[in-house]
């Protein structure tokens, strides 16, 4: 009569490299191997993958027939398939989540590159505008300084012209005053001559009258 000596499920601590195996030994011989889902998937579904350990006393069924052992194997296979199906769904969800993560990561990378390009463009534009503004400011200051020099020069020239004009006016005033003085003197002389001629004429008239008498 075949007897189930030991049933083991070996859990793997590194679930990326190993899978736990269901080892079934009947009468000390390896009956078969059934691969089950990774430990981490079973842990996520709160399934126990540490396995059943059956001693020789626990391995016998109530009637001690191999049928109970086969039923136990079928039960374990059914549980294994259920766990594998659940893992496949979880793997699909993980794949979708990974794809979404990669898409978001790519979108973030694109957004970061776009931000860096726009930031560099903004910095270049700002630097260019700063250089242009500095050049315009320097040019404007040069023009202002040149205009101030021209204004100062014109002011100096105007003051010189005003001084010359005042001097010319003073000279002309002196000439006019001198001419007025000469004219007044001439008038006095003419008046004196007129008076002298009048006196002479008067005296001559008196003398003529005296001769006639």
Backbone as JSON, one array per atom type, in Angstrom:
{
  "sequence": "XXXXXXXXXXXXXXXXXXXXXXXXXXXXXXXXXXXXXXXXXXXXXXXXXXXXXXXXXXXXXXXXXXXXXXXXXXXXXXXXXXXXXXXXXXXXXXXXXXXXXXXXXXXXXXXXXXXXXXXXXXXXXXXXXXXXXXXXXXXXXXXXXXXXXXXXXXXXXXXXXXXXXXXXXXXXXXXXXXXXXXXXXXXXXXXXXXXXXXXXXXXXXXXXXXXXX",
  "N": [[0.87, -1.18, 0.0], [0.66, 2.13, -0.93], [2.15, 4.81, 0.74], [1.93, 8.08, 2.02], [4.71, 9.67, 2.79], [5.92, 12.2, 3.24], [5.11, 15.57, 2.66], [6.14, 18.5, 1.23], [6.35, 22.04, 0.93], [8.53, 24.21, -0.35], [9.4, 27.34, 0.63], [10.59, 30.3, -1.04], [12.97, 32.73, -0.33], [14.11, 34.59, -1.97], [12.31, 35.77, -4.25], [12.64, 36.49, -6.87], [14.42, 34.84, -8.06], [13.96, 32.19, -7.47], [11.46, 29.61, -7.29], [9.0, 28.28, -5.11], [8.76, 24.78, -4.53], [6.59, 22.03, -4.81], [7.05, 19.15, -3.3], [6.45, 15.82, -3.51], [6.53, 12.88, -1.88], [6.25, 9.46, -1.97], [6.36, 6.55, -0.2], [9.03, 7.06, 0.3], [10.05, 7.73, -2.2], [10.5, 10.08, -4.86], [7.64, 11.44, -5.93], [6.56, 13.4, -7.53], [6.86, 16.79, -8.94], [5.56, 19.96, -8.42], [5.27, 23.11, -9.57], [4.63, 26.12, -7.9], [3.11, 29.36, -7.35], [5.02, 32.41, -7.06], [6.47, 33.37, -3.97], [6.07, 35.98, -3.06], [3.76, 36.83, -4.4], [1.85, 35.15, -3.35], [1.99, 35.96, -0.73], [0.97, 38.54, -0.98], [-1.67, 37.93, -1.53], [-2.39, 36.92, 0.81], [-2.05, 34.16, 1.12], [-0.94, 31.03, 2.37], [2.21, 29.87, 1.91], [4.04, 28.38, 3.08], [3.74, 25.75, 3.24], [2.63, 22.37, 3.78], [3.57, 20.17, 6.23], [3.82, 16.89, 6.57], [3.95, 14.22, 8.63], [4.85, 10.71, 8.85], [2.87, 9.56, 10.35], [0.84, 11.47, 10.1], [0.48, 11.42, 7.41], [-1.08, 9.28, 6.56], [-4.35, 8.48, 5.47], [-7.77, 8.18, 6.55], [-8.56, 5.58, 5.89], [-6.19, 4.61, 4.97], [-5.54, 4.28, 2.25], [-4.22, 4.74, -1.12], [-5.84, 6.47, -2.43], [-6.66, 8.65, -0.92], [-4.26, 9.99, -0.78], [-3.86, 10.69, -3.48], [-6.08, 12.29, -3.8], [-5.35, 14.31, -2.1], [-3.1, 15.26, -3.44], [-4.31, 16.14, -5.81], [-5.89, 18.12, -4.71], [-3.92, 19.88, -3.79], [-2.73, 20.48, -6.26], [-4.91, 21.77, -7.45], [-5.13, 24.0, -5.77], [-2.67, 25.1, -6.33], [-2.94, 25.75, -9.08], [-4.99, 27.62, -8.85], [-3.66, 29.61, -7.43], [-1.69, 30.22, -9.32], [-3.29, 31.27, -11.37], [-4.29, 33.51, -10.07], [-1.89, 34.83, -9.69], [-1.25, 35.34, -12.35], [-3.22, 37.21, -13.0], [-2.5, 39.19, -11.2], [0.04, 39.67, -12.15], [-0.58, 40.74, -14.62], [-1.89, 43.06, -13.77], [0.29, 44.21, -12.47], [1.95, 44.54, -14.67], [0.44, 46.38, -16.15], [0.45, 48.48, -14.31], [3.21, 48.93, -14.27], [3.6, 49.7, -16.92], [2.07, 52.03, -16.94], [3.53, 53.44, -15.06], [5.99, 53.67, -16.43], [5.08, 55.2, -18.57], [4.29, 57.54, -17.25], [6.75, 58.22, -16.19], [8.21, 58.68, -18.55], [6.71, 60.81, -19.53], [7.23, 62.64, -17.51], [9.99, 62.91, -17.88], [10.01, 64.02, -20.46], [8.61, 66.39, -19.91], [10.42, 67.53, -18.14], [12.66, 67.88, -19.81], [11.51, 69.68, -21.63], [11.0, 71.8, -19.91], [13.64, 72.45, -19.18], [14.62, 73.22, -21.69], [12.95, 75.46, -22.23], [13.65, 76.99, -20.04], [16.39, 77.46, -20.54], [16.08, 78.85, -22.94], [14.69, 81.07, -22.0], [16.61, 82.15, -20.27], [18.62, 82.75, -22.15], [17.25, 84.65, -23.72], [16.74, 86.59, -21.77], [19.38, 87.31, -21.1], [20.22, 88.29, -23.59], [18.42, 90.44, -23.92], [19.24, 91.93, -21.73], [21.86, 92.57, -22.48], [21.27, 94.11, -24.78], [19.76, 96.16, -23.6], [21.7, 97.25, -21.92], [23.52, 98.16, -23.86], [21.89, 100.05, -25.19], [21.43, 101.77, -23.06], [24.04, 102.71, -22.52], [24.54, 103.98, -24.98], [22.54, 105.92, -24.91], [23.36, 107.41, -22.67], [25.79, 108.38, -23.63], [24.86, 110.01, -25.7], [23.37, 111.84, -24.2], [25.41, 113.03, -22.66], [26.9, 114.16, -24.75], [25.04, 116.01, -25.74], [24.81, 117.64, -23.51], [27.4, 118.71, -23.43], [27.32, 120.17, -25.82], [25.3, 121.97, -25.2], [26.46, 123.38, -23.07], [28.61, 124.5, -24.45], [27.21, 126.14, -26.25], [26.01, 127.84, -24.42], [28.26, 129.14, -23.37], [29.16, 130.38, -25.7], [26.97, 132.02, -26.18], [27.06, 133.72, -23.94], [29.46, 134.99, -24.51], [28.77, 136.31, -26.89], [26.78, 137.97, -25.88], [28.29, 139.58, -24.18], [29.95, 140.83, -26.07], [27.97, 142.15, -27.5], [26.95, 143.88, -25.58], [29.22, 145.41, -25.23], [29.52, 146.56, -27.78], [27.16, 148.0, -27.85], [27.67, 149.78, -25.8], [29.84, 151.17, -26.89], [28.59, 152.3, -29.12], [26.73, 153.85, -27.81], [28.43, 155.66, -26.6], [29.44, 156.89, -28.88], [27.12, 158.02, -29.89], [26.44, 159.73, -27.81], [28.66, 161.37, -27.93], [28.29, 162.5, -30.45], [25.87, 163.75, -30.01], [26.7, 165.61, -28.17], [28.51, 167.07, -29.75], [26.72, 168.04, -31.65], [25.09, 169.63, -30.06], [26.95, 171.5, -29.29], [27.53, 172.6, -31.79], [25.04, 173.7, -32.35], [24.93, 175.67, -30.39], [27.05, 177.22, -31.2], [26.11, 178.05, -33.7], [23.87, 179.46, -32.9], [25.12, 181.46, -31.46], [26.52, 182.7, -33.54], [24.37, 183.51, -35.07], [23.19, 185.34, -33.33], [25.31, 187.12, -33.2], [25.48, 187.95, -35.87], [22.96, 189.11, -36.01], [23.24, 191.23, -34.24], [25.21, 192.62, -35.57], [23.81, 193.28, -37.89], [21.86, 194.84, -36.78], [23.36, 196.96, -35.72], [24.41, 197.87, -38.11], [22.11, 198.78, -39.39], [21.36, 200.88, -37.71], [23.49, 202.56, -38.11], [23.18, 203.16, -40.8], [20.76, 204.47, -40.74], [21.62, 206.65, -39.25], [23.41, 207.91, -40.99], [21.68, 208.74, -42.97], [20.13, 210.6, -41.74]],
  "CA": [[0.0, 0.0, 0.0], [1.46, 3.36, -0.99], [1.96, 5.63, 1.93], [2.49, 9.43, 1.91], [5.67, 9.83, 3.88], [6.17, 13.61, 3.57], [4.74, 16.56, 1.65], [6.81, 19.75, 1.58], [6.37, 23.2, 0.04], [9.71, 24.97, 0.06], [9.28, 28.76, 0.27], [11.82, 30.95, -1.5], [13.11, 34.09, 0.18], [14.42, 35.43, -3.13], [11.24, 35.38, -5.16], [12.98, 36.82, -8.24], [15.33, 33.83, -8.59], [13.5, 30.83, -7.2], [10.05, 29.37, -7.02], [8.84, 27.16, -4.19], [8.37, 23.52, -5.17], [5.8, 21.06, -4.04], [7.69, 17.84, -3.43], [5.59, 14.76, -2.98], [7.25, 11.6, -1.78], [5.44, 8.31, -1.55], [7.23, 5.43, 0.15], [10.41, 7.5, 0.23], [10.45, 8.05, -3.56], [9.98, 11.34, -5.38], [6.46, 11.14, -6.74], [6.4, 14.42, -8.57], [7.12, 18.18, -8.57], [4.57, 20.9, -8.93], [5.7, 24.49, -9.31], [3.53, 27.01, -7.51], [3.38, 30.77, -7.62], [6.07, 33.0, -6.27], [6.09, 33.59, -2.59], [5.58, 37.34, -2.83], [2.38, 36.93, -4.86], [1.02, 34.47, -2.37], [1.94, 36.8, 0.45], [0.05, 39.63, -1.25], [-3.04, 37.41, -1.47], [-2.56, 36.34, 2.16], [-2.05, 32.71, 1.06], [0.17, 30.41, 3.1], [3.04, 29.07, 1.02], [5.07, 27.68, 3.83], [3.57, 24.32, 2.95], [2.17, 21.42, 4.79], [4.56, 19.14, 6.59], [3.07, 15.73, 7.05], [4.78, 13.09, 9.07], [4.33, 9.43, 8.4], [1.6, 9.3, 11.01], [-0.14, 12.39, 9.54], [0.34, 11.16, 5.98], [-2.1, 8.26, 6.29], [-5.74, 8.91, 5.56], [-8.56, 7.41, 7.51], [-8.56, 4.16, 5.53], [-4.84, 4.2, 4.6], [-5.48, 3.95, 0.83], [-3.58, 5.79, -1.94], [-6.83, 7.41, -2.97], [-6.59, 9.88, -0.13], [-3.05, 10.7, -1.2], [-4.12, 11.27, -4.79], [-6.99, 13.41, -3.59], [-4.55, 15.4, -1.5], [-2.29, 15.81, -4.53], [-5.21, 16.9, -6.68], [-6.26, 19.33, -3.98], [-2.78, 20.79, -3.84], [-2.62, 20.95, -7.64], [-5.98, 22.74, -7.66], [-4.73, 25.22, -5.08], [-1.55, 25.68, -7.07], [-3.47, 26.38, -10.29], [-5.7, 28.83, -8.45], [-2.65, 30.62, -7.12], [-1.06, 30.63, -10.58], [-4.24, 32.15, -12.07], [-4.29, 34.78, -9.35], [-0.63, 35.49, -10.01], [-1.31, 35.87, -13.72], [-3.98, 38.46, -12.95], [-1.69, 40.19, -10.52], [1.14, 40.02, -13.06], [-1.15, 41.65, -15.62], [-2.05, 44.35, -13.09], [1.63, 44.77, -12.28], [2.44, 44.98, -15.99], [-0.26, 47.63, -16.46], [1.0, 49.51, -13.43], [4.56, 49.24, -14.74], [3.46, 50.46, -18.17], [1.63, 53.37, -16.56], [4.68, 54.08, -14.42], [6.94, 54.04, -17.48], [4.5, 56.31, -19.34], [4.4, 58.75, -16.42], [8.17, 58.57, -16.11], [8.58, 59.28, -19.83], [6.07, 62.13, -19.58], [8.0, 63.5, -16.61], [11.28, 63.21, -18.53], [9.73, 64.97, -21.54], [8.29, 67.68, -19.3], [11.66, 68.08, -17.59], [13.45, 68.37, -20.94], [10.85, 70.88, -22.14], [11.25, 72.86, -18.93], [15.04, 72.86, -19.3], [14.75, 73.98, -22.95], [12.31, 76.76, -22.05], [14.45, 77.73, -19.07], [17.59, 77.92, -21.24], [15.65, 79.88, -23.88], [14.37, 82.26, -21.2], [17.87, 82.74, -19.81], [19.27, 83.35, -23.32], [16.5, 85.87, -24.08], [16.99, 87.58, -20.72], [20.75, 87.81, -21.26], [20.26, 89.11, -24.8], [17.74, 91.7, -23.62], [20.08, 92.68, -20.81], [22.94, 93.17, -23.27], [20.7, 95.17, -25.6], [19.4, 97.28, -22.73], [22.95, 97.89, -21.49], [24.04, 98.91, -25.0], [21.03, 101.22, -25.38], [21.67, 102.68, -21.95], [25.33, 103.36, -22.76], [24.38, 104.88, -26.11], [21.74, 107.07, -24.46], [24.2, 108.23, -21.8], [26.75, 109.09, -24.49], [24.13, 111.09, -26.39], [23.05, 112.87, -23.21], [26.65, 113.75, -22.36], [27.24, 114.99, -25.91], [24.1, 117.14, -25.78], [25.18, 118.55, -22.43], [28.59, 119.46, -23.87], [26.89, 121.15, -26.84], [24.54, 123.03, -24.52], [27.42, 124.21, -22.35], [29.35, 125.28, -25.44], [26.32, 127.19, -26.74], [25.86, 128.83, -23.35], [29.48, 129.96, -23.34], [29.14, 131.24, -26.9], [25.94, 133.04, -25.98], [27.58, 134.71, -23.0], [30.46, 135.79, -25.24], [28.05, 137.21, -27.8], [26.11, 139.0, -25.07], [29.31, 140.53, -23.74], [30.33, 141.62, -27.24], [26.85, 143.03, -27.84], [26.93, 144.97, -24.6], [30.36, 146.29, -25.52], [29.18, 147.32, -28.98], [26.14, 148.99, -27.48], [28.33, 150.84, -25.02], [30.61, 151.99, -27.83], [27.65, 153.08, -29.91], [26.18, 154.88, -26.93], [29.46, 156.7, -26.47], [29.48, 157.63, -30.15], [25.9, 158.82, -29.97], [26.58, 160.81, -26.84], [29.63, 162.32, -28.47], [27.65, 163.22, -31.55], [24.89, 164.67, -29.43], [27.46, 166.73, -27.59], [29.0, 167.88, -30.87], [25.57, 168.73, -32.25], [24.69, 170.7, -29.14], [27.96, 172.54, -29.4], [27.33, 173.26, -33.07], [23.86, 174.54, -32.25], [25.3, 176.85, -29.62], [27.89, 178.07, -32.06], [25.24, 178.66, -34.72], [23.06, 180.47, -32.23], [26.0, 182.59, -31.18], [26.76, 183.39, -34.82], [23.12, 184.19, -35.45], [23.07, 186.52, -32.48], [26.34, 188.09, -33.6], [25.03, 188.56, -37.14], [21.8, 189.98, -35.74], [23.78, 192.45, -33.66], [25.89, 193.36, -36.64], [22.79, 193.84, -38.77], [21.22, 195.95, -36.05], [24.28, 198.07, -35.69], [24.5, 198.41, -39.47], [20.87, 199.52, -39.67], [21.42, 202.12, -36.98], [24.48, 203.41, -38.77], [22.59, 203.62, -42.06], [19.79, 205.5, -40.36], [22.35, 207.84, -38.8], [23.93, 208.57, -42.17], [20.57, 209.37, -43.7], [19.74, 211.79, -41.02]],
  "C": [[0.91, 1.23, 0.0], [1.13, 4.24, 0.19], [2.67, 6.98, 1.72], [3.42, 9.65, 3.09], [5.88, 11.29, 4.24], [5.75, 14.48, 2.38], [5.34, 17.9, 2.09], [6.55, 20.8, 0.52], [7.5, 24.09, 0.51], [9.51, 26.43, -0.33], [10.63, 29.32, -0.15], [11.84, 32.36, -0.96], [13.48, 35.06, -0.92], [13.43, 35.07, -4.22], [11.5, 35.83, -6.58], [13.85, 35.73, -8.88], [14.79, 32.4, -8.45], [12.0, 30.8, -7.08], [9.94, 28.21, -6.03], [8.31, 25.93, -4.93], [7.54, 22.67, -4.22], [6.39, 19.68, -4.3], [6.81, 16.79, -2.75], [6.37, 13.45, -3.01], [6.28, 10.54, -1.26], [6.38, 7.13, -1.38], [8.7, 5.8, -0.07], [10.89, 7.85, -1.15], [9.79, 9.36, -4.0], [8.82, 11.03, -6.32], [6.28, 12.18, -7.85], [6.73, 15.81, -8.03], [6.05, 19.06, -9.2], [5.06, 22.3, -8.56], [4.47, 25.32, -8.93], [4.01, 28.45, -7.66], [4.46, 31.27, -6.69], [5.55, 33.35, -4.89], [5.49, 34.98, -2.38], [4.16, 37.51, -3.29], [1.44, 36.27, -3.87], [0.91, 35.29, -1.1], [0.99, 37.97, 0.25], [-1.39, 39.19, -1.17], [-3.34, 36.74, -0.15], [-2.7, 34.82, 2.12], [-0.83, 32.17, 1.79], [0.94, 29.53, 2.16], [4.14, 28.36, 1.78], [4.91, 26.18, 3.75], [3.04, 23.52, 4.12], [3.27, 20.41, 5.01], [3.81, 17.99, 7.24], [4.06, 14.65, 7.45], [4.15, 11.81, 8.58], [3.0, 9.12, 9.05], [0.51, 10.18, 10.43], [-0.4, 12.1, 8.1], [-0.74, 10.14, 5.7], [-3.47, 8.88, 6.38], [-6.48, 7.98, 6.49], [-8.56, 5.93, 7.2], [-7.2, 3.68, 5.07], [-4.69, 3.83, 3.17], [-4.77, 5.06, 0.08], [-4.56, 6.8, -2.47], [-6.8, 8.73, -2.21], [-5.36, 10.69, -0.51], [-3.25, 11.37, -2.54], [-5.08, 12.45, -4.66], [-6.25, 14.61, -3.01], [-3.7, 16.07, -2.56], [-3.14, 16.66, -5.45], [-5.63, 18.21, -6.01], [-5.13, 20.36, -4.02], [-2.56, 21.34, -5.24], [-3.67, 22.01, -7.93], [-5.64, 24.07, -6.99], [-3.59, 25.92, -5.81], [-2.03, 26.39, -8.33], [-4.21, 27.66, -9.95], [-4.73, 29.96, -8.13], [-1.95, 31.12, -8.37], [-1.98, 31.56, -11.36], [-4.27, 33.52, -11.39], [-3.01, 35.56, -9.63], [-0.65, 36.08, -11.41], [-2.09, 37.17, -13.77], [-3.17, 39.57, -12.28], [-0.51, 40.62, -11.39], [0.65, 40.98, -14.12], [-1.35, 43.04, -15.01], [-0.7, 45.02, -12.87], [2.21, 45.28, -13.58], [1.77, 46.29, -16.39], [0.26, 48.78, -15.61], [2.4, 49.92, -13.86], [4.52, 50.06, -16.02], [3.03, 51.89, -17.87], [2.76, 54.15, -15.9], [5.7, 54.55, -15.45], [6.42, 55.21, -18.3], [4.61, 57.62, -18.55], [5.85, 59.2, -16.32], [8.65, 59.22, -17.4], [7.98, 60.68, -19.95], [6.81, 63.12, -18.69], [9.34, 63.88, -17.23], [11.08, 64.21, -19.66], [9.43, 66.36, -20.98], [9.54, 68.34, -18.73], [12.55, 68.64, -18.7], [12.85, 69.66, -21.51], [11.09, 72.06, -21.21], [12.69, 73.38, -19.05], [15.26, 73.67, -20.58], [14.17, 75.38, -22.79], [13.11, 77.62, -21.07], [15.71, 78.29, -19.72], [17.23, 79.03, -22.22], [15.36, 81.18, -23.14], [15.65, 82.95, -20.74], [18.6, 83.41, -20.97], [18.59, 84.66, -23.71], [16.77, 86.97, -23.06], [18.39, 88.17, -20.84], [20.87, 88.7, -22.49], [19.6, 90.46, -24.57], [18.56, 92.56, -22.68], [21.23, 93.35, -21.55], [22.42, 94.31, -24.13], [20.36, 96.4, -24.77], [20.65, 98.02, -22.27], [23.54, 98.71, -22.62], [23.23, 100.17, -25.25], [21.25, 102.25, -24.28], [22.99, 103.43, -22.13], [25.23, 104.37, -23.9], [23.6, 106.13, -25.71], [22.56, 107.99, -23.56], [25.23, 109.02, -22.61], [26.08, 110.26, -25.21], [23.8, 112.22, -25.42], [24.28, 113.7, -22.87], [27.06, 114.66, -23.51], [26.33, 116.21, -25.99], [24.43, 118.14, -24.68], [26.42, 119.36, -22.79], [28.21, 120.52, -24.9], [26.16, 122.31, -26.18], [25.49, 123.96, -23.77], [28.22, 125.08, -23.31], [28.49, 126.43, -25.98], [26.1, 128.26, -25.68], [27.07, 129.74, -23.29], [29.51, 130.91, -24.53], [28.12, 132.36, -26.76], [26.41, 134.12, -25.03], [28.62, 135.6, -23.67], [29.79, 136.79, -26.17], [27.34, 138.32, -27.03], [27.11, 140.05, -24.61], [29.74, 141.43, -24.89], [29.22, 142.6, -27.61], [26.77, 144.2, -26.86], [28.07, 145.97, -24.86], [30.07, 147.16, -26.73], [28.14, 148.39, -28.67], [26.76, 150.14, -26.7], [29.13, 151.76, -25.93], [29.69, 152.88, -28.64], [27.01, 154.18, -29.07], [27.18, 156.02, -26.75], [29.52, 157.55, -27.73], [28.28, 158.55, -30.25], [25.98, 160.01, -29.01], [27.57, 161.88, -27.34], [29.04, 163.14, -29.6], [26.61, 164.2, -31.03], [25.6, 165.9, -28.83], [27.99, 167.65, -28.68], [27.87, 168.67, -31.5], [25.12, 169.88, -31.36], [25.68, 171.85, -29.21], [27.81, 173.31, -30.7], [26.12, 174.18, -33.01], [24.17, 175.82, -31.47], [26.13, 177.81, -30.46], [27.04, 178.78, -33.11], [24.4, 179.76, -34.09], [23.9, 181.72, -31.92], [26.27, 183.4, -32.46], [25.53, 184.16, -35.26], [22.95, 185.48, -34.62], [24.09, 187.59, -32.9], [25.96, 188.77, -34.9], [23.86, 189.5, -36.92], [22.28, 191.3, -35.15], [24.47, 193.3, -34.74], [24.87, 194.02, -37.56], [22.11, 195.02, -38.07], [22.11, 197.17, -36.02], [24.39, 198.72, -37.08], [23.27, 199.22, -39.81], [20.89, 200.85, -38.96], [22.4, 203.07, -37.65], [23.9, 203.97, -40.08], [21.58, 204.71, -41.76], [20.52, 206.79, -39.94], [22.92, 208.59, -39.99], [22.82, 209.3, -42.91], [20.14, 210.64, -42.99], [20.82, 212.86, -41.16]]
}
